[in-house]
Amino acid sequence: AQSVTQPDIHITVSEGASLELRCNYSYGATPYLFWYVQSPGQGLQLLLKYFSGDTLVQGIKGFEAEFKRSQSSFNLRKPSVHWSDAAEYFCAVGGILTGGGNKLTFGTGTQLKVEL
Amino acid sequence: DSGVTQTPKHLITATGQRVTLRCSPRSGDLSVYWYQQSLDQGLQFLIQYYNGEERAKGNILERFSAQQFPDLHSELNLSSLELGDSALYFCASSGRLGSYTFGSGTRLTVV
């Protein structure tokens, strides 16, 4: 069964500081990995995804994530956080996509607070 | 606008009632997924349809059902509603390249 662990429920950083959100996954085959962001009362916006190739993935809003197969991790990073980054972040894992697609399994989320 | 349209945005209904949530996928996407987001359960996968056929089932209650129509829009039917069914219900769609796009959700409140 596929699963995702986000060990940090809440994280607080100062504006301008660097950020790393942790994500560990469990999946029996080649994982497809995603990071989504959700602002209060809003839907889920895709930040970045990893399917294959370069293990360092660049996303929107200055975010990046690194896939480390040996550690089953896909941590999200940003060099300098802006106050507008305050939101909830979800890591998700999906299976190998066939013509019919596949479901995503989400972690429990990390709530990011940014101090000015 | 993500391209995935969900209606209605908000729904308030009484226990025991039945409601229908609607989702129009992004143009060209054949797969539709339904998710439930609640404070205690997080984001839970309910069901997936691909080109009109059910493809995968998650923790979907028997009181809940879904279908995907020939024009690819999907409906999630929730019946005999209980207080615990109050949640955000998200629809997502994906295409051949596998990028999942989520709608803005329907907030269901059961009173």
PDB file of C-alpha atoms in Angstrom:
ATOM      1  CA  ALA A   1       0.000   0.000   0.000  1.00  0.00           C
ATOM      2  CA  GLN A   2       1.210   3.486  -0.728  1.00  0.00           C
ATOM      3  CA  SER A   3       1.613   6.004   2.061  1.00  0.00           C
ATOM      4  CA  VAL A   4       3.110   9.415   2.733  1.00  0.00           C
ATOM      5  CA  THR A   5       4.493  10.774   5.965  1.00  0.00           C
ATOM      6  CA  GLN A   6       4.916  14.450   6.652  1.00  0.00           C
ATOM      7  CA  PRO A   7       6.488  14.469  10.098  1.00  0.00           C
ATOM      8  CA  ASP A   8       6.081  18.186  10.753  1.00  0.00           C
ATOM      9  CA  ILE A   9       2.510  19.289  11.430  1.00  0.00           C
ATOM     10  CA  HIS A  10       3.435  22.934  11.964  1.00  0.00           C
ATOM     11  CA  ILE A  11       6.502  24.917  10.952  1.00  0.00           C
ATOM     12  CA  THR A  12       7.215  28.581  11.642  1.00  0.00           C
ATOM     13  CA  VAL A  13       9.916  30.472   9.783  1.00  0.00           C
ATOM     14  CA  SER A  14      10.880  34.104   9.519  1.00  0.00           C
ATOM     15  CA  GLU A  15      10.361  35.920   6.263  1.00  0.00           C
ATOM     16  CA  GLY A  16      13.521  35.671   4.184  1.00  0.00           C
ATOM     17  CA  ALA A  17      14.689  32.506   5.893  1.00  0.00           C
ATOM     18  CA  SER A  18      15.135  29.232   4.073  1.00  0.00           C
ATOM     19  CA  LEU A  19      12.542  26.481   4.266  1.00  0.00           C
ATOM     20  CA  GLU A  20      12.570  22.715   4.070  1.00  0.00           C
ATOM     21  CA  LEU A  21       9.429  20.615   4.420  1.00  0.00           C
ATOM     22  CA  ARG A  22       9.958  16.912   4.856  1.00  0.00           C
ATOM     23  CA  CYS A  23       8.159  14.130   3.041  1.00  0.00           C
ATOM     24  CA  ASN A  24       8.765  10.392   3.188  1.00  0.00           C
ATOM     25  CA  TYR A  25       6.848   7.951   1.067  1.00  0.00           C
ATOM     26  CA  SER A  26       6.222   4.260   0.823  1.00  0.00           C
ATOM     27  CA  TYR A  27       5.453   2.735  -2.520  1.00  0.00           C
ATOM     28  CA  GLY A  28       6.184  -0.648  -4.014  1.00  0.00           C
ATOM     29  CA  ALA A  29       7.103   0.531  -7.480  1.00  0.00           C
ATOM     30  CA  THR A  30       8.386   3.662  -9.169  1.00  0.00           C
ATOM     31  CA  PRO A  31       6.678   6.530  -7.400  1.00  0.00           C
ATOM     32  CA  TYR A  32       5.285   9.656  -8.937  1.00  0.00           C
ATOM     33  CA  LEU A  33       5.620  12.430  -6.373  1.00  0.00           C
ATOM     34  CA  PHE A  34       3.865  15.735  -5.984  1.00  0.00           C
ATOM     35  CA  TRP A  35       3.765  18.787  -3.742  1.00  0.00           C
ATOM     36  CA  TYR A  36       0.579  20.815  -3.466  1.00  0.00           C
ATOM     37  CA  VAL A  37      -0.179  24.010  -1.576  1.00  0.00           C
ATOM     38  CA  GLN A  38      -3.539  24.941  -0.108  1.00  0.00           C
ATOM     39  CA  SER A  39      -4.485  28.380   1.184  1.00  0.00           C
ATOM     40  CA  PRO A  40      -7.391  28.611   3.645  1.00  0.00           C
ATOM     41  CA  GLY A  41     -10.704  27.837   1.974  1.00  0.00           C
ATOM     42  CA  GLN A  42      -9.016  27.242  -1.358  1.00  0.00           C
ATOM     43  CA  GLY A  43      -8.311  24.269  -3.557  1.00  0.00           C
ATOM     44  CA  LEU A  44      -5.012  22.497  -4.057  1.00  0.00           C
ATOM     45  CA  GLN A  45      -2.451  24.096  -6.311  1.00  0.00           C
ATOM     46  CA  LEU A  46       0.330  22.000  -7.795  1.00  0.00           C
ATOM     47  CA  LEU A  47       3.787  23.305  -6.885  1.00  0.00           C
ATOM     48  CA  LEU A  48       5.870  20.656  -8.621  1.00  0.00           C
ATOM     49  CA  LYS A  49       5.980  17.013  -9.579  1.00  0.00           C
ATOM     50  CA  TYR A  50       8.529  14.288 -10.133  1.00  0.00           C
ATOM     51  CA  PHE A  51       7.990  11.515 -12.646  1.00  0.00           C
ATOM     52  CA  SER A  52      11.508  10.584 -13.723  1.00  0.00           C
ATOM     53  CA  GLY A  53      14.843  12.049 -14.772  1.00  0.00           C
ATOM     54  CA  ASP A  54      16.648  14.756 -12.862  1.00  0.00           C
ATOM     55  CA  THR A  55      16.042  14.205  -9.171  1.00  0.00           C
ATOM     56  CA  LEU A  56      16.046  17.934  -8.433  1.00  0.00           C
ATOM     57  CA  VAL A  57      12.747  19.358  -9.584  1.00  0.00           C
ATOM     58  CA  GLN A  58      11.949  23.029  -9.977  1.00  0.00           C
ATOM     59  CA  GLY A  59       8.446  24.265  -9.380  1.00  0.00           C
ATOM     60  CA  ILE A  60       6.436  27.430  -9.262  1.00  0.00           C
ATOM     61  CA  LYS A  61       6.886  30.273  -6.767  1.00  0.00           C
ATOM     62  CA  GLY A  62      10.590  29.497  -6.337  1.00  0.00           C
ATOM     63  CA  PHE A  63      10.087  26.055  -4.800  1.00  0.00           C
ATOM     64  CA  GLU A  64      12.187  23.000  -5.542  1.00  0.00           C
ATOM     65  CA  ALA A  65      12.212  19.420  -4.327  1.00  0.00           C
ATOM     66  CA  GLU A  66      14.749  16.637  -4.412  1.00  0.00           C
ATOM     67  CA  PHE A  67      13.879  12.990  -4.909  1.00  0.00           C
ATOM     68  CA  LYS A  68      16.121  10.656  -2.922  1.00  0.00           C
ATOM     69  CA  ARG A  69      15.245   7.057  -3.658  1.00  0.00           C
ATOM     70  CA  SER A  70      17.625   5.658  -1.038  1.00  0.00           C
ATOM     71  CA  GLN A  71      15.876   7.664   1.675  1.00  0.00           C
ATOM     72  CA  SER A  72      12.357   7.401   0.209  1.00  0.00           C
ATOM     73  CA  SER A  73      12.146  11.153   0.553  1.00  0.00           C
ATOM     74  CA  PHE A  74      10.923  14.071  -1.501  1.00  0.00           C
ATOM     75  CA  ASN A  75      11.614  17.178   0.559  1.00  0.00           C
ATOM     76  CA  LEU A  76      10.406  20.592  -0.517  1.00  0.00           C
ATOM     77  CA  ARG A  77      12.727  23.583  -0.255  1.00  0.00           C
ATOM     78  CA  LYS A  78      12.713  27.305  -0.801  1.00  0.00           C
ATOM     79  CA  PRO A  79      15.782  29.521  -0.308  1.00  0.00           C
ATOM     80  CA  SER A  80      13.906  32.588   0.915  1.00  0.00           C
ATOM     81  CA  VAL A  81      10.355  32.462   2.212  1.00  0.00           C
ATOM     82  CA  HIS A  82       7.857  35.238   1.561  1.00  0.00           C
ATOM     83  CA  TRP A  83       4.930  36.075   3.852  1.00  0.00           C
ATOM     84  CA  SER A  84       2.564  34.978   1.064  1.00  0.00           C
ATOM     85  CA  ASP A  85       3.939  31.426   1.328  1.00  0.00           C
ATOM     86  CA  ALA A  86       2.000  30.876   4.557  1.00  0.00           C
ATOM     87  CA  ALA A  87      -0.345  28.002   3.743  1.00  0.00           C
ATOM     88  CA  GLU A  88      -0.688  24.261   4.140  1.00  0.00           C
ATOM     89  CA  TYR A  89       1.575  22.037   2.081  1.00  0.00           C
ATOM     90  CA  PHE A  90       0.758  18.501   1.038  1.00  0.00           C
ATOM     91  CA  CYS A  91       3.059  15.852  -0.321  1.00  0.00           C
ATOM     92  CA  ALA A  92       1.451  13.111  -2.418  1.00  0.00           C
ATOM     93  CA  VAL A  93       2.502   9.880  -4.064  1.00  0.00           C
ATOM     94  CA  GLY A  94       0.920   8.135  -7.012  1.00  0.00           C
ATOM     95  CA  GLY A  95       1.625   5.029  -8.968  1.00  0.00           C
ATOM     96  CA  ILE A  96       2.837   4.383 -12.447  1.00  0.00           C
ATOM     97  CA  LEU A  97       0.327   6.013 -14.700  1.00  0.00           C
ATOM     98  CA  THR A  98      -1.517   3.890 -17.189  1.00  0.00           C
ATOM     99  CA  GLY A  99      -4.050   5.131 -19.655  1.00  0.00           C
ATOM    100  CA  GLY A 100      -6.497   5.127 -16.792  1.00  0.00           C
ATOM    101  CA  GLY A 101      -4.431   7.170 -14.380  1.00  0.00           C
ATOM    102  CA  ASN A 102      -4.052   6.385 -10.732  1.00  0.00           C
ATOM    103  CA  LYS A 103      -5.045   7.781  -7.378  1.00  0.00           C
ATOM    104  CA  LEU A 104      -2.885  10.027  -5.254  1.00  0.00           C
ATOM    105  CA  THR A 105      -2.233   9.317  -1.610  1.00  0.00           C
ATOM    106  CA  PHE A 106      -1.649  12.443   0.449  1.00  0.00           C
ATOM    107  CA  GLY A 107       0.289  13.136   3.580  1.00  0.00           C
ATOM    108  CA  THR A 108      -1.392  14.855   6.499  1.00  0.00           C
ATOM    109  CA  GLY A 109       0.026  18.214   5.527  1.00  0.00           C
ATOM    110  CA  THR A 110       2.410  20.747   7.047  1.00  0.00           C
ATOM    111  CA  GLN A 111       1.030  24.095   8.127  1.00  0.00           C
ATOM    112  CA  LEU A 112       3.551  26.839   7.386  1.00  0.00           C
ATOM    113  CA  LYS A 113       3.480  30.075   9.333  1.00  0.00           C
ATOM    114  CA  VAL A 114       5.695  32.972   8.273  1.00  0.00           C
ATOM    115  CA  GLU A 115       6.758  35.542  10.818  1.00  0.00           C
ATOM    116  CA  LEU A 116       7.396  39.055   9.573  1.00  0.00           C
TER     117      LEU A 116
ATOM    118  CA  ASP B   1      -8.885  29.100 -12.796  1.00  0.00           C
ATOM    119  CA  SER B   2      -7.525  25.536 -12.744  1.00  0.00           C
ATOM    120  CA  GLY B   3      -9.816  24.334 -15.506  1.00  0.00           C
ATOM    121  CA  VAL B   4     -11.652  21.927 -13.193  1.00  0.00           C
ATOM    122  CA  THR B   5     -15.070  23.284 -12.259  1.00  0.00           C
ATOM    123  CA  GLN B   6     -16.973  22.185  -9.197  1.00  0.00           C
ATOM    124  CA  THR B   7     -20.481  23.192  -8.271  1.00  0.00           C
ATOM    125  CA  PRO B   8     -21.876  24.217  -5.933  1.00  0.00           C
ATOM    126  CA  LYS B   9     -19.142  25.905  -3.897  1.00  0.00           C
ATOM    127  CA  HIS B  10     -21.120  25.671  -0.679  1.00  0.00           C
ATOM    128  CA  LEU B  11     -23.931  23.408   0.388  1.00  0.00           C
ATOM    129  CA  ILE B  12     -25.813  23.317   3.668  1.00  0.00           C
ATOM    130  CA  THR B  13     -28.259  20.506   4.213  1.00  0.00           C
ATOM    131  CA  ALA B  14     -29.926  18.563   6.978  1.00  0.00           C
ATOM    132  CA  THR B  15     -29.123  15.097   8.243  1.00  0.00           C
ATOM    133  CA  GLY B  16     -30.793  12.335   6.296  1.00  0.00           C
ATOM    134  CA  GLN B  17     -30.882  14.318   3.082  1.00  0.00           C
ATOM    135  CA  ARG B  18     -29.264  13.584  -0.272  1.00  0.00           C
ATOM    136  CA  VAL B  19     -27.061  15.917  -2.296  1.00  0.00           C
ATOM    137  CA  THR B  20     -25.285  15.832  -5.636  1.00  0.00           C
ATOM    138  CA  LEU B  21     -21.921  17.423  -6.255  1.00  0.00           C
ATOM    139  CA  ARG B  22     -20.871  18.131  -9.791  1.00  0.00           C
ATOM    140  CA  CYS B  23     -17.461  18.257 -11.440  1.00  0.00           C
ATOM    141  CA  SER B  24     -16.402  19.234 -14.944  1.00  0.00           C
ATOM    142  CA  PRO B  25     -12.856  18.083 -15.686  1.00  0.00           C
ATOM    143  CA  ARG B  26     -10.211  20.060 -17.496  1.00  0.00           C
ATOM    144  CA  SER B  27     -10.669  19.956 -21.255  1.00  0.00           C
ATOM    145  CA  GLY B  28      -9.191  16.757 -22.660  1.00  0.00           C
ATOM    146  CA  ASP B  29      -8.780  14.977 -19.327  1.00  0.00           C
ATOM    147  CA  LEU B  30     -10.449  11.570 -19.221  1.00  0.00           C
ATOM    148  CA  SER B  31      -9.874  10.723 -15.556  1.00  0.00           C
ATOM    149  CA  VAL B  32     -11.864  12.201 -12.699  1.00  0.00           C
ATOM    150  CA  TYR B  33     -11.070  11.628  -9.041  1.00  0.00           C
ATOM    151  CA  TRP B  34     -13.079  12.513  -5.957  1.00  0.00           C
ATOM    152  CA  TYR B  35     -11.459  13.308  -2.623  1.00  0.00           C
ATOM    153  CA  GLN B  36     -12.850  14.172   0.773  1.00  0.00           C
ATOM    154  CA  GLN B  37     -10.984  16.543   3.079  1.00  0.00           C
ATOM    155  CA  SER B  38     -11.921  16.706   6.740  1.00  0.00           C
ATOM    156  CA  LEU B  39     -10.074  17.842   9.824  1.00  0.00           C
ATOM    157  CA  ASP B  40      -9.859  14.389  11.356  1.00  0.00           C
ATOM    158  CA  GLN B  41      -9.272  12.288   8.228  1.00  0.00           C
ATOM    159  CA  GLY B  42      -7.227  14.619   6.052  1.00  0.00           C
ATOM    160  CA  LEU B  43      -7.411  14.155   2.284  1.00  0.00           C
ATOM    161  CA  GLN B  44      -8.997  10.812   1.487  1.00  0.00           C
ATOM    162  CA  PHE B  45      -9.369   9.311  -1.957  1.00  0.00           C
ATOM    163  CA  LEU B  46     -12.949   8.261  -2.659  1.00  0.00           C
ATOM    164  CA  ILE B  47     -13.247   7.070  -6.239  1.00  0.00           C
ATOM    165  CA  GLN B  48     -11.821   7.397  -9.743  1.00  0.00           C
ATOM    166  CA  TYR B  49     -13.517   7.271 -13.126  1.00  0.00           C
ATOM    167  CA  TYR B  50     -11.834   7.001 -16.478  1.00  0.00           C
ATOM    168  CA  ASN B  51     -13.790   7.730 -19.630  1.00  0.00           C
ATOM    169  CA  GLY B  52     -17.045   6.735 -18.011  1.00  0.00           C
ATOM    170  CA  GLU B  53     -15.851   3.637 -16.205  1.00  0.00           C
ATOM    171  CA  GLU B  54     -15.027   3.184 -12.543  1.00  0.00           C
ATOM    172  CA  ARG B  55     -11.283   2.509 -12.209  1.00  0.00           C
ATOM    173  CA  ALA B  56     -10.398   2.677  -8.539  1.00  0.00           C
ATOM    174  CA  LYS B  57     -12.216   2.842  -5.256  1.00  0.00           C
ATOM    175  CA  GLY B  58     -10.966   4.158  -1.968  1.00  0.00           C
ATOM    176  CA  ASN B  59     -12.655   4.642   1.378  1.00  0.00           C
ATOM    177  CA  ILE B  60     -16.010   5.518  -0.102  1.00  0.00           C
ATOM    178  CA  LEU B  61     -19.064   4.806   2.027  1.00  0.00           C
ATOM    179  CA  GLU B  62     -21.915   2.732   0.628  1.00  0.00           C
ATOM    180  CA  ARG B  63     -24.145   5.785   1.067  1.00  0.00           C
ATOM    181  CA  PHE B  64     -21.975   7.558  -1.493  1.00  0.00           C
ATOM    182  CA  SER B  65     -21.938   6.878  -5.210  1.00  0.00           C
ATOM    183  CA  ALA B  66     -20.528   8.521  -8.288  1.00  0.00           C
ATOM    184  CA  GLN B  67     -20.707   8.367 -12.028  1.00  0.00           C
ATOM    185  CA  GLN B  68     -19.050   9.885 -15.053  1.00  0.00           C
ATOM    186  CA  PHE B  69     -21.185  10.853 -18.002  1.00  0.00           C
ATOM    187  CA  PRO B  70     -20.428  10.683 -21.753  1.00  0.00           C
ATOM    188  CA  ASP B  71     -19.441  14.362 -21.761  1.00  0.00           C
ATOM    189  CA  LEU B  72     -16.932  13.404 -19.019  1.00  0.00           C
ATOM    190  CA  HIS B  73     -18.438  15.458 -16.246  1.00  0.00           C
ATOM    191  CA  SER B  74     -18.871  13.577 -13.008  1.00  0.00           C
ATOM    192  CA  GLU B  75     -21.328  13.640 -10.153  1.00  0.00           C
ATOM    193  CA  LEU B  76     -20.842  12.490  -6.580  1.00  0.00           C
ATOM    194  CA  ASN B  77     -24.064  11.546  -4.824  1.00  0.00           C
ATOM    195  CA  LEU B  78     -24.160  11.572  -1.037  1.00  0.00           C
ATOM    196  CA  SER B  79     -27.248  10.163   0.645  1.00  0.00           C
ATOM    197  CA  SER B  80     -28.581   9.645   4.168  1.00  0.00           C
ATOM    198  CA  LEU B  81     -26.244  12.400   5.218  1.00  0.00           C
ATOM    199  CA  GLU B  82     -24.758  12.440   8.698  1.00  0.00           C
ATOM    200  CA  LEU B  83     -23.063  15.219  10.628  1.00  0.00           C
ATOM    201  CA  GLY B  84     -19.739  13.494  10.051  1.00  0.00           C
ATOM    202  CA  ASP B  85     -20.084  13.874   6.300  1.00  0.00           C
ATOM    203  CA  SER B  86     -19.436  17.583   6.638  1.00  0.00           C
ATOM    204  CA  ALA B  87     -16.226  18.187   4.723  1.00  0.00           C
ATOM    205  CA  LEU B  88     -14.634  19.702   1.666  1.00  0.00           C
ATOM    206  CA  TYR B  89     -15.127  17.525  -1.389  1.00  0.00           C
ATOM    207  CA  PHE B  90     -12.585  17.941  -4.141  1.00  0.00           C
ATOM    208  CA  CYS B  91     -12.648  16.762  -7.682  1.00  0.00           C
ATOM    209  CA  ALA B  92      -9.459  16.360  -9.684  1.00  0.00           C
ATOM    210  CA  SER B  93      -8.824  15.425 -13.268  1.00  0.00           C
ATOM    211  CA  SER B  94      -5.801  14.059 -15.040  1.00  0.00           C
ATOM    212  CA  GLY B  95      -4.786  13.447 -18.590  1.00  0.00           C
ATOM    213  CA  ARG B  96      -2.319  11.266 -20.392  1.00  0.00           C
ATOM    214  CA  LEU B  97       0.675  13.115 -18.971  1.00  0.00           C
ATOM    215  CA  GLY B  98      -0.554  12.524 -15.449  1.00  0.00           C
ATOM    216  CA  SER B  99      -0.773  16.024 -14.063  1.00  0.00           C
ATOM    217  CA  TYR B 100      -3.527  16.098 -11.534  1.00  0.00           C
ATOM    218  CA  THR B 101      -5.501  19.326 -11.439  1.00  0.00           C
ATOM    219  CA  PHE B 102      -7.868  20.033  -8.576  1.00  0.00           C
ATOM    220  CA  GLY B 103     -11.040  22.041  -8.521  1.00  0.00           C
ATOM    221  CA  SER B 104     -11.738  24.581  -5.813  1.00  0.00           C
ATOM    222  CA  GLY B 105     -13.969  22.160  -3.939  1.00  0.00           C
ATOM    223  CA  THR B 106     -17.488  21.981  -2.550  1.00  0.00           C
ATOM    224  CA  ARG B 107     -17.861  22.709   1.146  1.00  0.00           C
ATOM    225  CA  LEU B 108     -20.647  20.532   2.516  1.00  0.00           C
ATOM    226  CA  THR B 109     -22.146  21.341   5.889  1.00  0.00           C
ATOM    227  CA  VAL B 110     -24.630  18.885   7.354  1.00  0.00           C
ATOM    228  CA  VAL B 111     -26.735  20.322  10.173  1.00  0.00           C
TER     229      VAL B 111
END
